[in-house]
Short mmCIF file of C-alpha atoms and ligand atoms in Angstrom, two decimals:
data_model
loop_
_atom_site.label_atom_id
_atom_site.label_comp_id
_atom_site.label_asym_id
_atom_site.label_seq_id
_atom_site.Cartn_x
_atom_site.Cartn_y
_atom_site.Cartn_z
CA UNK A 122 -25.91 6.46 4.20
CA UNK A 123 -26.48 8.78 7.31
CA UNK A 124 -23.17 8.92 9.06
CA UNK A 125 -23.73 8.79 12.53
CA UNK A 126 -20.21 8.97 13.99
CA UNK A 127 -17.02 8.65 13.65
CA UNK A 128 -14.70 6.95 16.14
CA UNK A 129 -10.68 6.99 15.64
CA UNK A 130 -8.01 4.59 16.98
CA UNK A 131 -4.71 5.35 16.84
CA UNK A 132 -2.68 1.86 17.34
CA UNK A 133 0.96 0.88 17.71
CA UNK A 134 1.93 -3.11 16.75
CA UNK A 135 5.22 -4.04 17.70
CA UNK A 136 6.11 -5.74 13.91
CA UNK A 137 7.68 -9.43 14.09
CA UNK A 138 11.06 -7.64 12.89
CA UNK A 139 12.23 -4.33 12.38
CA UNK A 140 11.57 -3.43 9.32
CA UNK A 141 13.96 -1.28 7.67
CA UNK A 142 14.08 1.13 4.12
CA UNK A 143 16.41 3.65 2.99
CA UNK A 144 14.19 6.48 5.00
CA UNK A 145 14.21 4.42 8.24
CA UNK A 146 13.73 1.68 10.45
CA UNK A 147 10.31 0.68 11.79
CA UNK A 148 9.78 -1.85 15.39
CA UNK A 149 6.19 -0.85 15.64
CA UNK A 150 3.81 0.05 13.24
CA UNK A 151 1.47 2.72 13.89
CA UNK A 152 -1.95 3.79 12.04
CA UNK A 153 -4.84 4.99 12.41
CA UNK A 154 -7.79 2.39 12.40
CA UNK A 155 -11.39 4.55 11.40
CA UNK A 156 -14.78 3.36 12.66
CA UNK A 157 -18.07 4.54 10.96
CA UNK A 158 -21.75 3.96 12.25
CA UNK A 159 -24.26 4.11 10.13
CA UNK A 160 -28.14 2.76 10.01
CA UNK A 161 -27.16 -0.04 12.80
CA UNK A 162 -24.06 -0.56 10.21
CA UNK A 163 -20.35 -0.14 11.31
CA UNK A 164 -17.98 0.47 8.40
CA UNK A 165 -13.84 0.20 9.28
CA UNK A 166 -10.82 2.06 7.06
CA UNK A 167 -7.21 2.04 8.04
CA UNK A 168 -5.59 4.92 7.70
CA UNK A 169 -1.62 3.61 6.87
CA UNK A 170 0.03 6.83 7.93
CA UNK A 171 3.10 6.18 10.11
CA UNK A 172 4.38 8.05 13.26
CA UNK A 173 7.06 9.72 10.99
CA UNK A 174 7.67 11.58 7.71
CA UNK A 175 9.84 9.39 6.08
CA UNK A 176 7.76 7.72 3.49
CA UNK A 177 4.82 10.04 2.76
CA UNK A 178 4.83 13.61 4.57
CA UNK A 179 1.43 12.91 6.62
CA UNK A 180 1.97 10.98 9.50
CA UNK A 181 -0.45 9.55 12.48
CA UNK A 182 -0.47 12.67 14.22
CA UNK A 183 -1.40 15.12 11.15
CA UNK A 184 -3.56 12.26 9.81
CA UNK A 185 -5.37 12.97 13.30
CA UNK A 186 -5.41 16.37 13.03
CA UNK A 187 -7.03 15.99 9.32
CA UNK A 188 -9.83 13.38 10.19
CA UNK A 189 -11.02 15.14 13.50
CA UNK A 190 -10.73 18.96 12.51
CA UNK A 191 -11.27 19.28 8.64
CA UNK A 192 -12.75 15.38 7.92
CA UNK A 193 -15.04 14.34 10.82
CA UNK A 194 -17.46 17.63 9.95
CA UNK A 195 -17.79 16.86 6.22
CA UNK A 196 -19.14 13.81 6.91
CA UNK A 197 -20.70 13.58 9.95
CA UNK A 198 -24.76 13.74 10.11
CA UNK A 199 -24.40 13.90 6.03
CA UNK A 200 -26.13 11.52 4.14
CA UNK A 201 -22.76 10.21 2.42
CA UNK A 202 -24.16 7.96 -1.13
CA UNK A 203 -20.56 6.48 -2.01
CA UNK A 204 -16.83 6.61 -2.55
CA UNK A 205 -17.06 9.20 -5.14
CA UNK A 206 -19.58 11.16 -3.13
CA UNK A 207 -17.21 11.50 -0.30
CA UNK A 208 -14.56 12.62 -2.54
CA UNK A 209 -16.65 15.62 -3.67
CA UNK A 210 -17.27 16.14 -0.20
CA UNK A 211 -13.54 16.90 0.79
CA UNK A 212 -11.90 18.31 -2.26
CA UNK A 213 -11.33 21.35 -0.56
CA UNK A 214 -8.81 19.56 0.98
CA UNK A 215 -5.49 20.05 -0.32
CA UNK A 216 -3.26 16.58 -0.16
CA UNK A 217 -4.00 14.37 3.16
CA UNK A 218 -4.74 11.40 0.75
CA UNK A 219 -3.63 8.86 3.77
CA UNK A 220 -6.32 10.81 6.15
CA UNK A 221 -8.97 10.55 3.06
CA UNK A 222 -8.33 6.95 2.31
CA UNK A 223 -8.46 5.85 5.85
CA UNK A 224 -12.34 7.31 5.38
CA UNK A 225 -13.03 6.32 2.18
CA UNK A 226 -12.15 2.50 3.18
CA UNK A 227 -14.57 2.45 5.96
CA UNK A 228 -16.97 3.56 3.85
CA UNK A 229 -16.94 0.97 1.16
CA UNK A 230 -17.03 -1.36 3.67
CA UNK A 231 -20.14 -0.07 4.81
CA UNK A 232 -21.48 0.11 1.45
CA UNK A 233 -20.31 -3.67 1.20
CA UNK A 234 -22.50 -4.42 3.90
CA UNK A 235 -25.59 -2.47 2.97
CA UNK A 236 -25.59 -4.42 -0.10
CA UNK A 237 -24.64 -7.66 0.89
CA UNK A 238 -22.03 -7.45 -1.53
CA UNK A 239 -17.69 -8.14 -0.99
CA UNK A 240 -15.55 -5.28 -1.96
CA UNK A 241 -14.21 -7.11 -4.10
CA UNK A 242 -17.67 -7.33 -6.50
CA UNK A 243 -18.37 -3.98 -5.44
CA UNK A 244 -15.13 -3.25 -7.60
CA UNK A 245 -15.74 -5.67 -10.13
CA UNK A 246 -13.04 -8.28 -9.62
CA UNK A 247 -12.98 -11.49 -10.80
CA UNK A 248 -10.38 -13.12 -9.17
CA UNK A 249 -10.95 -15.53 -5.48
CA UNK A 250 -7.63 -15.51 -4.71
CA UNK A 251 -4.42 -13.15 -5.76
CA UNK A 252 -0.69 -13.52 -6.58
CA UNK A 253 1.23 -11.97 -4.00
CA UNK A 254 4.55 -11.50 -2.74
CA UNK A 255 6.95 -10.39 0.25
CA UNK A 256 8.69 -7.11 0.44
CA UNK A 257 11.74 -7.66 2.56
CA UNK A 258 13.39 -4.74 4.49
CA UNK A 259 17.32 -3.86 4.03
CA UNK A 260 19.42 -6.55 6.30
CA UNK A 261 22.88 -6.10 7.81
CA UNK A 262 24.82 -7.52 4.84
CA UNK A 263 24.43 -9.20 1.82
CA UNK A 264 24.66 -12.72 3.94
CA UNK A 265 21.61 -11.63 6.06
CA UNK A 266 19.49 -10.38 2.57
CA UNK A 267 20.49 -13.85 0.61
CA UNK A 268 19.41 -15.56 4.22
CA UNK A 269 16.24 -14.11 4.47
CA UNK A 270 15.07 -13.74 1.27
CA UNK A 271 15.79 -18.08 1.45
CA UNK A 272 13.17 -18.15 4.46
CA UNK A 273 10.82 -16.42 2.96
CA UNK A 274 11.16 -18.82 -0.53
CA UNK A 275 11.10 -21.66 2.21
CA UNK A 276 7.96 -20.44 3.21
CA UNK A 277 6.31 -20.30 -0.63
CA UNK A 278 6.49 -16.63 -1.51
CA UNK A 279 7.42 -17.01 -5.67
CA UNK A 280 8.02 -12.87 -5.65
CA UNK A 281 10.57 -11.40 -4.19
CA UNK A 282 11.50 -7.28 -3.41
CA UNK A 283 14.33 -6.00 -1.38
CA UNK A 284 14.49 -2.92 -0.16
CA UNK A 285 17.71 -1.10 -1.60
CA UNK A 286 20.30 1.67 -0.41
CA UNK A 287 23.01 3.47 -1.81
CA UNK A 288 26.10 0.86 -1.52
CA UNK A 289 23.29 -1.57 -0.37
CA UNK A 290 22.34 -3.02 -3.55
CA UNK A 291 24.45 -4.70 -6.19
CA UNK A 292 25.84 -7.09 -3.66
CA UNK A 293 22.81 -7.83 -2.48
CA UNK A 294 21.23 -7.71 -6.10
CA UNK A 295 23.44 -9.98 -7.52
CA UNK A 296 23.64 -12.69 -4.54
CA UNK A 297 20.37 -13.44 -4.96
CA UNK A 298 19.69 -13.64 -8.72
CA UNK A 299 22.83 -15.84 -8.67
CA UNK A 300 21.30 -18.26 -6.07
CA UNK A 301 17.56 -18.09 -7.33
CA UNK A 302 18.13 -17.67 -11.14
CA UNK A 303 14.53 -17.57 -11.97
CA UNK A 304 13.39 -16.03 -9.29
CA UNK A 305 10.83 -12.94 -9.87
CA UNK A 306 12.44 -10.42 -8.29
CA UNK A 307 12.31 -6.74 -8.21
CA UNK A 308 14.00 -4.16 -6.25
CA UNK A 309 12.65 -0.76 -4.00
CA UNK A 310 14.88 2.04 -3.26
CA UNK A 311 12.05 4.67 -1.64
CA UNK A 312 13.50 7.50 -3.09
CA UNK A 313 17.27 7.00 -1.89
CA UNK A 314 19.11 8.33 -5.11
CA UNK A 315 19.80 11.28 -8.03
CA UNK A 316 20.17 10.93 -11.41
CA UNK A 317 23.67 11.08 -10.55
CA UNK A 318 23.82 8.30 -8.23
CA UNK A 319 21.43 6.28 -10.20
CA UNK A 320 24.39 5.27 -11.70
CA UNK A 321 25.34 2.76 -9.44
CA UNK A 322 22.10 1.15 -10.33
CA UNK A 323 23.33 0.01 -13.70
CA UNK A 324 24.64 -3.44 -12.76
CA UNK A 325 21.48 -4.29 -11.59
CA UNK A 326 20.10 -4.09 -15.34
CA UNK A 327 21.46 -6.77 -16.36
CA UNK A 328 19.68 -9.28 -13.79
CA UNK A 329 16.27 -9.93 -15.29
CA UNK A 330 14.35 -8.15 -12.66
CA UNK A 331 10.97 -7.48 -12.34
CA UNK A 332 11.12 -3.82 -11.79
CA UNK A 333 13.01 -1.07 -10.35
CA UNK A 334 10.92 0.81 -7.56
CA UNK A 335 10.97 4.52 -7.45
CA UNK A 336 14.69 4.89 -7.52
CA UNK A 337 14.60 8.39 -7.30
CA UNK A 338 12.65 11.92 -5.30
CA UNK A 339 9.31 11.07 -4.16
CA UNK A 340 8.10 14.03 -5.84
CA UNK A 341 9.93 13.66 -9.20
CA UNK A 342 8.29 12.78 -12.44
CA UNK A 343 10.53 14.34 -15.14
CA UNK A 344 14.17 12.59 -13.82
CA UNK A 345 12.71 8.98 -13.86
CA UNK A 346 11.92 9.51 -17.48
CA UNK A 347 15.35 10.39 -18.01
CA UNK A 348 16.46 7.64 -15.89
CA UNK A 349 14.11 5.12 -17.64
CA UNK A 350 15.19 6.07 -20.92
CA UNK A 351 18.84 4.56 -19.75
CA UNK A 352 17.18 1.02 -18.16
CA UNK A 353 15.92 -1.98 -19.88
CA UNK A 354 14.34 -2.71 -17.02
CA UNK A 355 10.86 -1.05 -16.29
CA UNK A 356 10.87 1.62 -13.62
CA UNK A 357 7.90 1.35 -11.39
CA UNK A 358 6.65 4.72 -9.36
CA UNK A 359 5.12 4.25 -5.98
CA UNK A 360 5.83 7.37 -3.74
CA UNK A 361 5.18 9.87 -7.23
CA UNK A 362 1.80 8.78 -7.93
CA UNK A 363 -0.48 10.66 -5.83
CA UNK A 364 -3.37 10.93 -8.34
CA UNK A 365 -5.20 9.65 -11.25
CA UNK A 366 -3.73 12.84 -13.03
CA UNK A 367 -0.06 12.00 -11.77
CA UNK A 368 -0.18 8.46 -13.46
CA UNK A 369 -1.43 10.28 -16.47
CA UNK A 370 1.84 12.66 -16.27
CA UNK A 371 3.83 9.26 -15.72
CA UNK A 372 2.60 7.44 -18.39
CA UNK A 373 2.58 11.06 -21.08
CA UNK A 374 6.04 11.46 -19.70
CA UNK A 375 7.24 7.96 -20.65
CA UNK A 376 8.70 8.35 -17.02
CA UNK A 377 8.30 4.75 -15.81
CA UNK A 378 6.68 1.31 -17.27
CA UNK A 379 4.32 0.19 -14.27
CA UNK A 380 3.05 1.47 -11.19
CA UNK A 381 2.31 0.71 -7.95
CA UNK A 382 -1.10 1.23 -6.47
CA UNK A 383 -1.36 2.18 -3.00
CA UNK A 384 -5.26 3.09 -1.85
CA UNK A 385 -3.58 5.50 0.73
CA UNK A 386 -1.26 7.25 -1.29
CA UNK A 387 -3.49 8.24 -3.48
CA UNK A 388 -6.73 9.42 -1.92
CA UNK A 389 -8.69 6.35 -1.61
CA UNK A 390 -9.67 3.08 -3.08
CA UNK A 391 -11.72 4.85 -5.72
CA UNK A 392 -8.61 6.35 -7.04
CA UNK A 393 -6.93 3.79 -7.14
CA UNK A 394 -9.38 2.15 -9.56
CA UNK A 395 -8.99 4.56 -11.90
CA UNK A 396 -5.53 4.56 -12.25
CA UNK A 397 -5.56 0.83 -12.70
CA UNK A 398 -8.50 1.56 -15.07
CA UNK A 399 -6.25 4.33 -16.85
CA UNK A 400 -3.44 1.66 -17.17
CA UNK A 401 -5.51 -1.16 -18.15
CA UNK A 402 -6.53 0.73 -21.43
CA UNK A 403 -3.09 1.29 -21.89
CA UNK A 404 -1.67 -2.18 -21.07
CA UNK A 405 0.31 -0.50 -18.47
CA UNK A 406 0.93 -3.01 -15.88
CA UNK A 407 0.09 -2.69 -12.37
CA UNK A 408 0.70 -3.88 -8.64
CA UNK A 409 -0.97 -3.42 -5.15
CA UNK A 410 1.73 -2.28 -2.82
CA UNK A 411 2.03 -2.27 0.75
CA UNK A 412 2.40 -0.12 4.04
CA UNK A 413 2.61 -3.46 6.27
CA UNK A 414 -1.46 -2.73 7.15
CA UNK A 415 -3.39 -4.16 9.58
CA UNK A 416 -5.86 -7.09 8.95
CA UNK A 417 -8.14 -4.47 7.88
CA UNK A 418 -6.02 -2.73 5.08
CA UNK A 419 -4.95 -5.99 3.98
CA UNK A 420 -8.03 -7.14 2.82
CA UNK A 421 -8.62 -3.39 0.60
CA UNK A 422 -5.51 -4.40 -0.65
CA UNK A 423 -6.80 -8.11 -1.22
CA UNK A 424 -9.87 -6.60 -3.19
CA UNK A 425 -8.15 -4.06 -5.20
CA UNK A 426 -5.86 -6.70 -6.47
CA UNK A 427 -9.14 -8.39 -8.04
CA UNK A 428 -8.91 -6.58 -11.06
CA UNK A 429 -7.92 -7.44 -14.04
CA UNK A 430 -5.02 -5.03 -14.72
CA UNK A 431 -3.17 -5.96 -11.33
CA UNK A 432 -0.70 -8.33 -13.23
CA UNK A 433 2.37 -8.22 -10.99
CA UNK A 434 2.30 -9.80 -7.86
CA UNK A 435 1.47 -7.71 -4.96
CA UNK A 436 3.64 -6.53 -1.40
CA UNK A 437 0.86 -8.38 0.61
CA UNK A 438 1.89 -10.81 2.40
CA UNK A 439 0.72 -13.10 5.21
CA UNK A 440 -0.68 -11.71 8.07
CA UNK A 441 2.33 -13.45 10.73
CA UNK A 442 5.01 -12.13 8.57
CA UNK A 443 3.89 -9.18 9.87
CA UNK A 444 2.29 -9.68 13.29
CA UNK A 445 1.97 -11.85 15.96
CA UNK A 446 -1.29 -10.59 17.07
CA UNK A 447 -3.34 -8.44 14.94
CA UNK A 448 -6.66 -6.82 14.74
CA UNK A 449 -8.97 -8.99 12.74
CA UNK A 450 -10.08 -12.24 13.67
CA UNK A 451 -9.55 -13.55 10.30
CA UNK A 452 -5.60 -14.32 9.69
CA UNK A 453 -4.33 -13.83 6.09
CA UNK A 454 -2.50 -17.08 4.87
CA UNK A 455 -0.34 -17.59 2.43
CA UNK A 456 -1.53 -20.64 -0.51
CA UNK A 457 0.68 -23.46 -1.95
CA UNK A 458 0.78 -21.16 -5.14
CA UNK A 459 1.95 -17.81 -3.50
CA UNK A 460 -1.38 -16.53 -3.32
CA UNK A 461 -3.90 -14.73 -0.87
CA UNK A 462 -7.63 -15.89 -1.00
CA UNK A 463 -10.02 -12.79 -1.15
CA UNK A 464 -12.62 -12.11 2.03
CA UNK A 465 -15.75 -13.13 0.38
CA UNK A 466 -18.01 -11.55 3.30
CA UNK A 467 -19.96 -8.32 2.65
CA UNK A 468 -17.79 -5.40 2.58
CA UNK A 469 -13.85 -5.63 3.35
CA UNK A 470 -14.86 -9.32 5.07
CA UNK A 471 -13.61 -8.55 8.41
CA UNK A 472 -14.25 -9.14 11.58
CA UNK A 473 -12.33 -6.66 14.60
CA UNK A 474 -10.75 -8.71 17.56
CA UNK A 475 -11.68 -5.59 20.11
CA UNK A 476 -9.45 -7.20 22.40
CA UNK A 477 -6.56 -6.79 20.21
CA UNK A 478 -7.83 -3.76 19.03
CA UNK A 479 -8.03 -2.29 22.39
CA UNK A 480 -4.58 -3.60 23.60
CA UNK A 481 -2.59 -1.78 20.91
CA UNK A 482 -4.71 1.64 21.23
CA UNK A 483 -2.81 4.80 22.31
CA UNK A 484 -5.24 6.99 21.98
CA UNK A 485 -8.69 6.51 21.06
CA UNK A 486 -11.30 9.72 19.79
CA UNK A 487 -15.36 9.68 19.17
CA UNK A 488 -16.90 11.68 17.45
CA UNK A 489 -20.90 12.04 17.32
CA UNK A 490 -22.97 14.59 15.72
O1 OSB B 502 7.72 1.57 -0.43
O2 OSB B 502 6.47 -0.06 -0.77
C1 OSB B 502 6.99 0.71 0.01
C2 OSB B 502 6.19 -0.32 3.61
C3 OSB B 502 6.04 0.92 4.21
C4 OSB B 502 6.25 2.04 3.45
C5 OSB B 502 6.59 1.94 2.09
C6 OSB B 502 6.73 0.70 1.50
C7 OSB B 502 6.55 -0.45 2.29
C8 OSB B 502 6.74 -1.80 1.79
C9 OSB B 502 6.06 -2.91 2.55
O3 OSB B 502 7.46 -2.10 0.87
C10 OSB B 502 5.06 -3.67 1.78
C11 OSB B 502 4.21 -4.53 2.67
O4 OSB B 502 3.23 -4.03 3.25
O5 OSB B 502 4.52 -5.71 2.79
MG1 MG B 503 7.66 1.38 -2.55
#
């Protein structure tokens, strides 16, 4: 596919409530939404870096500065085949896997359209429609969390994470399995404790949850498996599995007993399939998490969750728990049975609201060969 250009918008979207983890406290969400032409074909990507560090150490300003110096020539007026051939094409490129994924997105969902063919049989999934659930940000007290974690039961969600905090967690924790005993639940700390600290963590062992989410550095491998060896409960990585080869370092290391996939995080959809492939052959389970994407993410996410191996529900929720208005014209409902049904359509199976997508623009670069 002859890419033709490349056209970046970089959006804020006030969020229906703050959301808030043990890095920080989000209003409005910002990201980078990626536009590809090609052959009288326009692919889109959403590039889920956020205007600060606190998560992931790209943001939406060095995710700009990655797509439109280092990116945006590698591609353009190339005659790009697939995902995997666009990985060759920036290898050179050391880390940036938010700025890479935002790319490789858009084009899969040009290659989607080419063929006639949904991401989702692109990647070979055979589910319609996926289990998902709500990931619900740290609230002012334990009365808040119990609160509205209840409105978000009330509104069908059957899974359940909170986002956790040093001294923000065993109340909390315990509240809720007490109220919903069979609840699935599971609990995300992003990072906020040491092995030291981890202690406090212990109570929480004993409530049948689903997981514990990367409870200690993003960068760590080696401490988790100390930390799992102490836990009944699995210990799920997010922010420490950047590749294929980290999962594989996970998983050698006995450092944690599921993962969560994030296509951003870790270079691109095409990635992320073969971690969940890597996992799959090793009944590993995984999960598709979350960065609160637009329309447009949300249905990669939607796709990736297709396959087989995704056996935990994933942090994709609705598309109004999120956002009043957003981007696509197709809104992301929740079922009766705590599921999302997949975009059938060829490619991601979205359509852009350029309205919306021009009211939440801050700044908006094209680039053409
Ligand atoms: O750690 O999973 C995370 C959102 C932003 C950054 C990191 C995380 C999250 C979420 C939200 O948990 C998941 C969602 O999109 O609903
Ligand atoms: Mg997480």
């Amino acid at each position: 596919m002859k890419i033709e250009s490349v056209t970046f918008h970089h959006l804020s979207m006030p969020l229906i409530a703050p959301f808030e983890t043990s890095f920080g406290r989000e209003t409005d969400r910002q990201c980078i939404i990626i536009t590809i032409q090609s052959e009288g074909l326009t692919g889109y990507g959403e590039c889920v870096a956020s205007h600060d560090p606190g998560y992931s150490y790209e943001t939406t300003g060095t995710a700009w500065h990655i797509l439109k110096d280092f990116i945006a020539p590698l591609i353009l007026e190339q005659d790009v085949s697939d995902a995997l051939d666009f990985q060759r094409r920036v290898e050179k490129i050391r880390g940036h896997h938010l700025a890479k994924a935002g790319v490789e997105m858009a084009i899969w969902d040009l290659l989607g359209k080419r063929n006639g063919k949904s991401l989702r049989e692109l990647f070979g999934g055979q589910r319609e429609k996926v289990e998902v659930g709500v990931s619900v940000g740290i609230q002012e007290s334990a009365e808040a969390m119990l609160r509205t974690v209840g409105s978000f039961i009330e509104k069908g969600y059957r899974r359940v994470k909170i986002k956790i905090k040093p001294g923000r967690e065993v109340e909390e924790t315990t509240a809720i399995r007490k109220k919903y005993p069979d609840l699935r639940l599971q609990v995300d700390a992003n990072s906020a404790y040491t092995l030291e600290t981890a202690s406090a963590l212990k109570p929480l062992d004993d409530l049948n949850l689903l997981l514990i989410e990367q409870p200690l550095f993003e960068d760590d491998i080696w401490d988790h498996r100390k930390l799992q060896a102490q836990f009944k409960t699995p210990i799920c990585l997010d922010e420490s599995i950047v590749s294929p080869r980290h999962a594989r370092y996970a998983l050698e290391m006995e450092a944690c007993r599921n993962i969560n996939i994030k296509s951003g995080r870790v270079g691109g959809l095409s990635q992320g399939i073969m971690i969940h492939d890597y996992c799959l052959e090793r009944n590993i389970p995984v999960w598709c998490g979350g960065m609160l994407e637009t329309g447009v993410g949300r249905a990669s996410n939607l796709a990736i969750a297709t396959l087989p191996g995704f056996v935990l529900p994933g942090d994709i929720s609705a598309s109004e728990r999120y956002y009043q208005r957003d981007i696509t014209n197709e809104k992301f409902v929740l079922n009766d049975d705590s599921t999302i049904t997949v975009p059938e359509k060829p490619g991601l199976g979205i359509t852009i609201d350029e309205d919306a997508l021009k009211h939440f623009t801050i700044s908006e670069l094209a680039i053409k060969a």
